[in-house]
């Protein structure tokens, strides 16, 4: 796993990252803030399309200043983007971004929800988006979010009125939110939801606008603002020692895989929302004007208010436990109110507050981070009352047990109790994995068979412990997930979730295996044991025109966590062919076909993901010239590994090592995606690279965004980057110069080489270039003008400079044959003879 590189984070942010997985422990100021929220009965739902779309400033303001229950509904999990901290893309990137959103919400005080929509990549129009998503299913998920969360206020991040002017996902999120505003109160719409959640009518809906949406600050000043509300979101929170915009910056900085680590901001700052549905508040300074957000909202709520208002007003910061008796009385009254929605929410809130006031520490920690079905684990239960409150542990109930364990233990002040339990997992226990990845979905949608999980940010934990207590002789129940707590000498105390894993899993390290000729390859398969003493055998599924030997091999692994590497000989056919290689592990009467993937970054909880274990095998009709490639890493991709697959010797070269002497050892230099956006030092190395080209080398620069370019000149000649892109992976590709060397040597490139591309053709194409450049391809999305900047080549001295916005970083991991053939031609251009196979070391 690659290490996180994050340089623009403040010390306080780094501290938050290192403690990201520890249980929350509220101090007195945080308890008082929680009581203020307990006394506010109003909700805000913020709606957008992706992780990082959310306005953390406004979410934090609504949650921490207004004290409203606030949630962010992200329609997707961000699978279609890029990853700046590691190699994970697609589904695994979605898992990372989900956890980054949860980390952001823990920081800004919001909650998190999703729909089943899959982020399939950039879309230029909502018509395209809603054709790929199942519009009705996504709309039903938005309606479900409204009915379940019951927001008084909905705020959309994007404008529903300008389809085609921005990302199609963005506009679609606003359009679906607007439609759901009314449908949520329609008994004929998605009636299967109504039995559990009923209908709901939000009071008003807003668009979170700004001068940017008007085109300029000048236009915004002149605009009609009669339907606009504004808030100064720069308010300061003495209880936090932070301003709202500082909290928001810390929250958005959780999106590390998107490079959102940033400096915090302070001072007055105005946010605007425009009314698009419902009635305009008479008091424009109060978005909840006309909505009762007090305890009078529920029948007999005034009795609860009388108690809690006194607790809030007279709060004892020195001894919060002094309020436990009043809080327990209020809890009893809350449990009796006839509004199930608010009863459930406020019971959970007050339970957490009582636990915090008592300094009540309840933990269930396993002796191992993982176990497999049918196995047993030891669990340590720690129970500690750090107050003088009268608290008794009546019993506890582990979720795998049918009956509770009786204790009747008085919890005296600061006297710790530990109980040891052995927990046996059922042989049918489901392994831990993100529920939306459990079944194969489509390009635009995830498949979720258990409808009760729709919208949840993550899979509920299978193993929990219910602590049944009495506080002042009144019952209180607290549920805790079983976790794994451990320490490292250089890290201190650490936590990770307890995970259920299969007794065996298998993986092929390379997800795409290229056979550049008809010679056989030895393919290692790694089998990992989820328990001790795993015995069985492994076999392969493979395409009919391929051969694999031997047919099956034995597995014998003594210890849990150990791996055994099994090598199979794979023989490709004579002609070009492709298919899937799938390992199958058989243990007794059970077959395991999934790979166990671990995602381990410090800023999010440890994650295990189970995905089908398979690798694409490609018998490729490919020729190449040149041998030794220098690769300059940008924002992260698997292009170097992919080039090694077709026989190149690829050396990762650091910016400080870019010298004329060092480059003279290579036939070509390849610059990774977004390197000119992310690697500051390259601005000092451009001339050295251009000199390398002039002396006969080839230089291939992959896409960069058109903003935040850190070099003065991307190319040795004039080249202007734009936002032009072709998102339709099926868009027709026209070869403009069919006789050009790059289209013919050493591989003849035809339209067939552009079949099977995934997610897009390319992005951020140049739209202006000097006469020295020759455009080789033309393509466009439906209804748009032809884009000719996807592949540009220029002779520079004795060598060639090539700029490409084609999405090789997506096509290589998908094993797209034509992408490999075209890239080989790019590397080979101008190389008369195949060089000797001289290994170059780092």
mmCIF file of C-alpha atoms in Angstrom, residues 93-357:
data_model
loop_
_atom_site.group_PDB
_atom_site.id
_atom_site.type_symbol
_atom_site.label_atom_id
_atom_site.label_comp_id
_atom_site.label_asym_id
_atom_site.label_seq_id
_atom_site.Cartn_x
_atom_site.Cartn_y
_atom_site.Cartn_z
ATOM 1 C CA UNK A 93 -11.745 4.428 -4.776
ATOM 2 C CA UNK A 94 -15.448 4.644 -3.930
ATOM 3 C CA UNK A 95 -14.751 2.852 -0.649
ATOM 4 C CA UNK A 96 -11.990 5.353 0.203
ATOM 5 C CA UNK A 97 -14.128 8.348 -0.695
ATOM 6 C CA UNK A 98 -17.030 6.996 1.359
ATOM 7 C CA UNK A 99 -14.805 6.843 4.409
ATOM 8 C CA UNK A 100 -13.366 10.302 3.686
ATOM 9 C CA UNK A 101 -16.917 11.671 3.619
ATOM 10 C CA UNK A 102 -17.624 10.042 6.971
ATOM 11 C CA UNK A 103 -14.411 11.567 8.334
ATOM 12 C CA UNK A 104 -15.528 14.969 7.027
ATOM 13 C CA UNK A 105 -18.911 14.581 8.718
ATOM 14 C CA UNK A 106 -17.278 13.643 12.012
ATOM 15 C CA UNK A 107 -15.441 16.953 11.708
ATOM 16 C CA UNK A 108 -18.251 19.288 10.627
ATOM 17 C CA UNK A 109 -20.983 17.599 12.669
ATOM 18 C CA UNK A 110 -23.128 16.359 9.808
ATOM 19 C CA UNK A 111 -24.447 12.930 8.847
ATOM 20 C CA UNK A 112 -23.918 11.090 5.565
ATOM 21 C CA UNK A 113 -26.233 9.324 3.105
ATOM 22 C CA UNK A 114 -25.976 7.913 -0.434
ATOM 23 C CA UNK A 115 -28.084 6.526 -3.258
ATOM 24 C CA UNK A 116 -27.332 3.480 -5.402
ATOM 25 C CA UNK A 117 -26.058 5.619 -8.297
ATOM 26 C CA UNK A 118 -22.613 4.651 -9.573
ATOM 27 C CA UNK A 119 -20.191 7.414 -10.551
ATOM 28 C CA UNK A 120 -19.433 6.211 -14.061
ATOM 29 C CA UNK A 121 -17.251 9.201 -14.920
ATOM 30 C CA UNK A 122 -17.717 12.653 -16.367
ATOM 31 C CA UNK A 123 -21.040 13.337 -18.067
ATOM 32 C CA UNK A 124 -21.802 16.407 -20.114
ATOM 33 C CA UNK A 125 -25.588 16.405 -19.843
ATOM 34 C CA UNK A 126 -28.215 15.135 -17.385
ATOM 35 C CA UNK A 127 -29.940 13.314 -20.240
ATOM 36 C CA UNK A 128 -26.829 11.137 -20.583
ATOM 37 C CA UNK A 129 -26.502 10.788 -16.816
ATOM 38 C CA UNK A 130 -30.096 9.704 -16.259
ATOM 39 C CA UNK A 131 -29.925 7.305 -19.206
ATOM 40 C CA UNK A 132 -26.963 5.503 -17.611
ATOM 41 C CA UNK A 133 -28.268 5.727 -14.067
ATOM 42 C CA UNK A 134 -31.636 4.092 -13.536
ATOM 43 C CA UNK A 135 -33.468 7.367 -13.042
ATOM 44 C CA UNK A 136 -36.442 5.830 -11.261
ATOM 45 C CA UNK A 137 -34.274 3.922 -8.801
ATOM 46 C CA UNK A 138 -32.073 6.923 -8.003
ATOM 47 C CA UNK A 139 -35.146 9.130 -7.641
ATOM 48 C CA UNK A 140 -36.683 6.558 -5.284
ATOM 49 C CA UNK A 141 -33.491 6.662 -3.203
ATOM 50 C CA UNK A 142 -33.691 10.471 -2.970
ATOM 51 C CA UNK A 143 -37.362 10.213 -1.950
ATOM 52 C CA UNK A 144 -36.361 7.563 0.613
ATOM 53 C CA UNK A 145 -33.689 9.881 2.043
ATOM 54 C CA UNK A 146 -36.280 12.648 2.460
ATOM 55 C CA UNK A 147 -38.896 10.371 4.004
ATOM 56 C CA UNK A 148 -36.403 8.800 6.412
ATOM 57 C CA UNK A 149 -34.423 11.916 7.372
ATOM 58 C CA UNK A 150 -37.496 14.185 7.271
ATOM 59 C CA UNK A 151 -35.719 17.482 6.535
ATOM 60 C CA UNK A 152 -37.511 20.770 7.003
ATOM 61 C CA UNK A 153 -35.024 22.383 4.630
ATOM 62 C CA UNK A 154 -33.370 20.977 1.505
ATOM 63 C CA UNK A 155 -30.362 22.755 0.013
ATOM 64 C CA UNK A 156 -29.058 21.789 -3.421
ATOM 65 C CA UNK A 157 -25.418 22.409 -4.263
ATOM 66 C CA UNK A 158 -26.136 22.795 -7.970
ATOM 67 C CA UNK A 159 -28.538 24.613 -10.258
ATOM 68 C CA UNK A 160 -31.307 22.527 -11.847
ATOM 69 C CA UNK A 161 -31.964 25.161 -14.549
ATOM 70 C CA UNK A 162 -28.833 24.939 -16.697
ATOM 71 C CA UNK A 163 -28.540 21.404 -18.104
ATOM 72 C CA UNK A 164 -25.454 20.940 -20.261
ATOM 73 C CA UNK A 165 -23.460 23.783 -18.714
ATOM 74 C CA UNK A 166 -21.697 21.645 -16.114
ATOM 75 C CA UNK A 167 -21.166 18.023 -15.071
ATOM 76 C CA UNK A 168 -24.307 16.038 -15.876
ATOM 77 C CA UNK A 169 -24.193 14.383 -12.454
ATOM 78 C CA UNK A 170 -24.264 17.811 -10.813
ATOM 79 C CA UNK A 171 -27.344 19.035 -12.641
ATOM 80 C CA UNK A 172 -29.040 15.650 -12.229
ATOM 81 C CA UNK A 173 -28.622 15.797 -8.454
ATOM 82 C CA UNK A 174 -30.495 19.113 -8.341
ATOM 83 C CA UNK A 175 -33.188 17.962 -10.783
ATOM 84 C CA UNK A 176 -33.854 14.768 -8.825
ATOM 85 C CA UNK A 177 -33.899 16.652 -5.529
ATOM 86 C CA UNK A 178 -36.451 19.108 -6.900
ATOM 87 C CA UNK A 179 -38.679 16.297 -8.166
ATOM 88 C CA UNK A 180 -38.385 14.379 -4.897
ATOM 89 C CA UNK A 181 -39.443 17.460 -2.893
ATOM 90 C CA UNK A 182 -43.061 16.853 -3.933
ATOM 91 C CA UNK A 183 -42.952 13.082 -4.444
ATOM 92 C CA UNK A 184 -41.902 12.489 -0.835
ATOM 93 C CA UNK A 185 -45.405 13.567 0.222
ATOM 94 C CA UNK A 186 -47.177 11.615 -2.539
ATOM 95 C CA UNK A 187 -48.741 8.383 -1.235
ATOM 96 C CA UNK A 188 -48.734 6.880 -4.726
ATOM 97 C CA UNK A 189 -44.966 7.355 -5.131
ATOM 98 C CA UNK A 190 -42.866 4.388 -4.019
ATOM 99 C CA UNK A 191 -45.561 3.102 -1.632
ATOM 100 C CA UNK A 192 -43.268 0.308 -0.350
ATOM 101 C CA UNK A 193 -41.351 2.989 1.594
ATOM 102 C CA UNK A 194 -44.382 4.479 3.277
ATOM 103 C CA UNK A 195 -45.155 1.613 5.663
ATOM 104 C CA UNK A 196 -41.880 2.181 7.524
ATOM 105 C CA UNK A 197 -41.217 5.894 7.016
ATOM 106 C CA UNK A 198 -44.523 7.457 6.016
ATOM 107 C CA UNK A 199 -44.690 10.474 3.717
ATOM 108 C CA UNK A 200 -42.998 13.791 4.336
ATOM 109 C CA UNK A 201 -43.245 17.319 3.004
ATOM 110 C CA UNK A 202 -40.186 19.559 3.433
ATOM 111 C CA UNK A 203 -41.034 23.177 4.152
ATOM 112 C CA UNK A 204 -38.707 24.794 1.589
ATOM 113 C CA UNK A 205 -35.908 24.042 -0.854
ATOM 114 C CA UNK A 206 -32.925 26.218 -1.781
ATOM 115 C CA UNK A 207 -30.105 26.390 -4.282
ATOM 116 C CA UNK A 208 -26.729 27.179 -2.687
ATOM 117 C CA UNK A 209 -25.795 29.909 -5.138
ATOM 118 C CA UNK A 210 -22.887 32.360 -5.329
ATOM 119 C CA UNK A 211 -21.483 35.005 -7.640
ATOM 120 C CA UNK A 212 -19.743 32.212 -9.565
ATOM 121 C CA UNK A 213 -23.072 30.911 -10.888
ATOM 122 C CA UNK A 214 -23.850 34.390 -12.213
ATOM 123 C CA UNK A 215 -20.640 34.609 -14.230
ATOM 124 C CA UNK A 216 -18.956 37.451 -12.331
ATOM 125 C CA UNK A 217 -19.098 39.431 -9.106
ATOM 126 C CA UNK A 218 -20.357 42.438 -11.050
ATOM 127 C CA UNK A 219 -23.330 40.531 -12.473
ATOM 128 C CA UNK A 220 -24.119 39.132 -9.049
ATOM 129 C CA UNK A 221 -24.188 42.633 -7.534
ATOM 130 C CA UNK A 222 -26.812 43.668 -10.103
ATOM 131 C CA UNK A 223 -28.898 40.477 -9.770
ATOM 132 C CA UNK A 224 -32.355 40.334 -8.181
ATOM 133 C CA UNK A 225 -31.788 39.068 -4.646
ATOM 134 C CA UNK A 226 -35.402 39.095 -3.467
ATOM 135 C CA UNK A 227 -35.418 35.289 -3.100
ATOM 136 C CA UNK A 228 -31.928 35.041 -1.625
ATOM 137 C CA UNK A 229 -30.974 34.462 1.987
ATOM 138 C CA UNK A 230 -27.434 35.004 3.191
ATOM 139 C CA UNK A 231 -25.388 33.871 6.189
ATOM 140 C CA UNK A 232 -22.071 34.938 7.605
ATOM 141 C CA UNK A 233 -20.467 31.526 7.926
ATOM 142 C CA UNK A 234 -17.306 32.933 9.489
ATOM 143 C CA UNK A 235 -18.781 32.790 12.995
ATOM 144 C CA UNK A 236 -16.422 31.855 15.838
ATOM 145 C CA UNK A 237 -17.074 28.947 18.238
ATOM 146 C CA UNK A 238 -15.354 29.613 21.592
ATOM 147 C CA UNK A 239 -16.175 26.076 22.743
ATOM 148 C CA UNK A 240 -14.084 24.721 19.857
ATOM 149 C CA UNK A 241 -11.461 27.426 19.669
ATOM 150 C CA UNK A 242 -12.204 27.498 15.943
ATOM 151 C CA UNK A 243 -14.266 29.555 13.535
ATOM 152 C CA UNK A 244 -16.863 27.875 11.344
ATOM 153 C CA UNK A 245 -14.750 28.254 8.221
ATOM 154 C CA UNK A 246 -11.803 26.665 10.045
ATOM 155 C CA UNK A 247 -13.983 23.668 10.937
ATOM 156 C CA UNK A 248 -15.148 23.516 7.315
ATOM 157 C CA UNK A 249 -11.572 23.574 6.001
ATOM 158 C CA UNK A 250 -10.609 20.746 8.322
ATOM 159 C CA UNK A 251 -13.618 18.769 7.089
ATOM 160 C CA UNK A 252 -12.891 19.284 3.394
ATOM 161 C CA UNK A 253 -9.241 18.382 4.019
ATOM 162 C CA UNK A 254 -10.408 14.849 4.789
ATOM 163 C CA UNK A 255 -10.805 14.365 1.030
ATOM 164 C CA UNK A 256 -7.113 13.512 0.664
ATOM 165 C CA UNK A 257 -7.483 11.164 -2.309
ATOM 166 C CA UNK A 258 -8.708 14.178 -4.270
ATOM 167 C CA UNK A 259 -5.905 16.449 -3.117
ATOM 168 C CA UNK A 260 -8.134 18.570 -0.884
ATOM 169 C CA UNK A 261 -5.624 19.041 1.913
ATOM 170 C CA UNK A 262 -5.688 22.803 2.422
ATOM 171 C CA UNK A 263 -4.969 25.706 4.701
ATOM 172 C CA UNK A 264 -7.723 26.726 7.108
ATOM 173 C CA UNK A 265 -9.565 30.020 6.662
ATOM 174 C CA UNK A 266 -10.891 32.565 9.126
ATOM 175 C CA UNK A 267 -12.940 35.744 9.105
ATOM 176 C CA UNK A 268 -16.306 36.902 7.864
ATOM 177 C CA UNK A 269 -17.583 35.116 4.754
ATOM 178 C CA UNK A 270 -21.038 35.177 3.180
ATOM 179 C CA UNK A 271 -22.962 32.212 1.792
ATOM 180 C CA UNK A 272 -26.138 32.595 -0.279
ATOM 181 C CA UNK A 273 -29.125 30.328 -0.817
ATOM 182 C CA UNK A 274 -31.907 30.978 -3.330
ATOM 183 C CA UNK A 275 -35.463 29.790 -2.645
ATOM 184 C CA UNK A 276 -36.675 27.443 -5.389
ATOM 185 C CA UNK A 277 -39.540 25.614 -3.632
ATOM 186 C CA UNK A 278 -41.804 26.383 -0.692
ATOM 187 C CA UNK A 279 -42.365 29.673 1.081
ATOM 188 C CA UNK A 280 -39.814 32.425 1.636
ATOM 189 C CA UNK A 281 -39.028 33.059 5.323
ATOM 190 C CA UNK A 282 -40.363 36.381 6.530
ATOM 191 C CA UNK A 283 -37.253 36.736 8.630
ATOM 192 C CA UNK A 284 -34.511 36.298 6.031
ATOM 193 C CA UNK A 285 -31.887 35.943 8.718
ATOM 194 C CA UNK A 286 -33.541 32.707 9.882
ATOM 195 C CA UNK A 287 -33.806 29.864 7.378
ATOM 196 C CA UNK A 288 -36.128 28.038 9.810
ATOM 197 C CA UNK A 289 -38.496 31.011 10.210
ATOM 198 C CA UNK A 290 -42.070 29.735 10.471
ATOM 199 C CA UNK A 291 -40.939 26.221 11.457
ATOM 200 C CA UNK A 292 -41.286 25.234 15.097
ATOM 201 C CA UNK A 293 -37.878 23.842 16.048
ATOM 202 C CA UNK A 294 -38.556 23.759 19.798
ATOM 203 C CA UNK A 295 -39.781 20.849 21.926
ATOM 204 C CA UNK A 296 -43.301 22.234 21.359
ATOM 205 C CA UNK A 297 -43.021 20.536 17.973
ATOM 206 C CA UNK A 298 -44.054 17.250 19.625
ATOM 207 C CA UNK A 299 -46.980 16.582 21.947
ATOM 208 C CA UNK A 300 -46.037 17.060 25.597
ATOM 209 C CA UNK A 301 -42.618 18.245 24.503
ATOM 210 C CA UNK A 302 -42.881 21.242 26.798
ATOM 211 C CA UNK A 303 -42.244 18.951 29.775
ATOM 212 C CA UNK A 304 -38.991 17.819 28.174
ATOM 213 C CA UNK A 305 -38.083 21.434 27.377
ATOM 214 C CA UNK A 306 -38.607 22.600 30.955
ATOM 215 C CA UNK A 307 -35.958 20.136 32.137
ATOM 216 C CA UNK A 308 -33.458 20.411 29.307
ATOM 217 C CA UNK A 309 -33.595 24.192 29.094
ATOM 218 C CA UNK A 310 -32.551 24.378 32.749
ATOM 219 C CA UNK A 311 -29.700 21.909 32.096
ATOM 220 C CA UNK A 312 -28.496 23.979 29.143
ATOM 221 C CA UNK A 313 -28.775 27.300 30.978
ATOM 222 C CA UNK A 314 -27.191 26.138 34.248
ATOM 223 C CA UNK A 315 -24.725 23.674 32.761
ATOM 224 C CA UNK A 316 -21.962 22.672 35.186
ATOM 225 C CA UNK A 317 -18.768 22.604 33.150
ATOM 226 C CA UNK A 318 -16.787 21.469 36.194
ATOM 227 C CA UNK A 319 -19.049 18.512 36.893
ATOM 228 C CA UNK A 320 -21.391 17.546 34.024
ATOM 229 C CA UNK A 321 -22.434 14.475 36.027
ATOM 230 C CA UNK A 322 -24.455 16.827 38.238
ATOM 231 C CA UNK A 323 -27.097 16.860 35.462
ATOM 232 C CA UNK A 324 -27.492 13.097 35.108
ATOM 233 C CA UNK A 325 -30.618 12.882 37.247
ATOM 234 C CA UNK A 326 -32.390 15.597 35.212
ATOM 235 C CA UNK A 327 -31.212 14.041 31.972
ATOM 236 C CA UNK A 328 -32.532 10.614 32.962
ATOM 237 C CA UNK A 329 -35.887 12.188 33.850
ATOM 238 C CA UNK A 330 -35.992 13.941 30.475
ATOM 239 C CA UNK A 331 -35.082 10.650 28.810
ATOM 240 C CA UNK A 332 -38.087 8.935 30.369
ATOM 241 C CA UNK A 333 -40.345 11.694 29.009
ATOM 242 C CA UNK A 334 -38.779 11.478 25.540
ATOM 243 C CA UNK A 335 -39.439 7.728 25.472
ATOM 244 C CA UNK A 336 -43.152 8.468 25.996
ATOM 245 C CA UNK A 337 -43.688 10.987 23.177
ATOM 246 C CA UNK A 338 -45.885 9.683 20.340
ATOM 247 C CA UNK A 339 -43.717 11.004 17.494
ATOM 248 C CA UNK A 340 -41.561 7.969 16.633
ATOM 249 C CA UNK A 341 -39.241 9.980 14.393
ATOM 250 C CA UNK A 342 -38.175 12.496 17.007
ATOM 251 C CA UNK A 343 -38.393 9.944 19.818
ATOM 252 C CA UNK A 344 -35.799 7.741 18.095
ATOM 253 C CA UNK A 345 -33.466 10.628 17.243
ATOM 254 C CA UNK A 346 -33.605 12.382 20.595
ATOM 255 C CA UNK A 347 -33.315 9.155 22.595
ATOM 256 C CA UNK A 348 -30.066 8.359 20.829
ATOM 257 C CA UNK A 349 -28.807 11.909 21.382
ATOM 258 C CA UNK A 350 -29.626 12.022 25.084
ATOM 259 C CA UNK A 351 -28.178 8.536 25.642
ATOM 260 C CA UNK A 352 -24.854 9.742 24.253
ATOM 261 C CA UNK A 353 -25.012 12.845 26.443
ATOM 262 C CA UNK A 354 -25.720 10.845 29.606
ATOM 263 C CA UNK A 355 -22.857 8.500 28.796
ATOM 264 C CA UNK A 356 -20.528 11.486 28.310
ATOM 265 C CA UNK A 357 -21.680 13.269 31.495
#
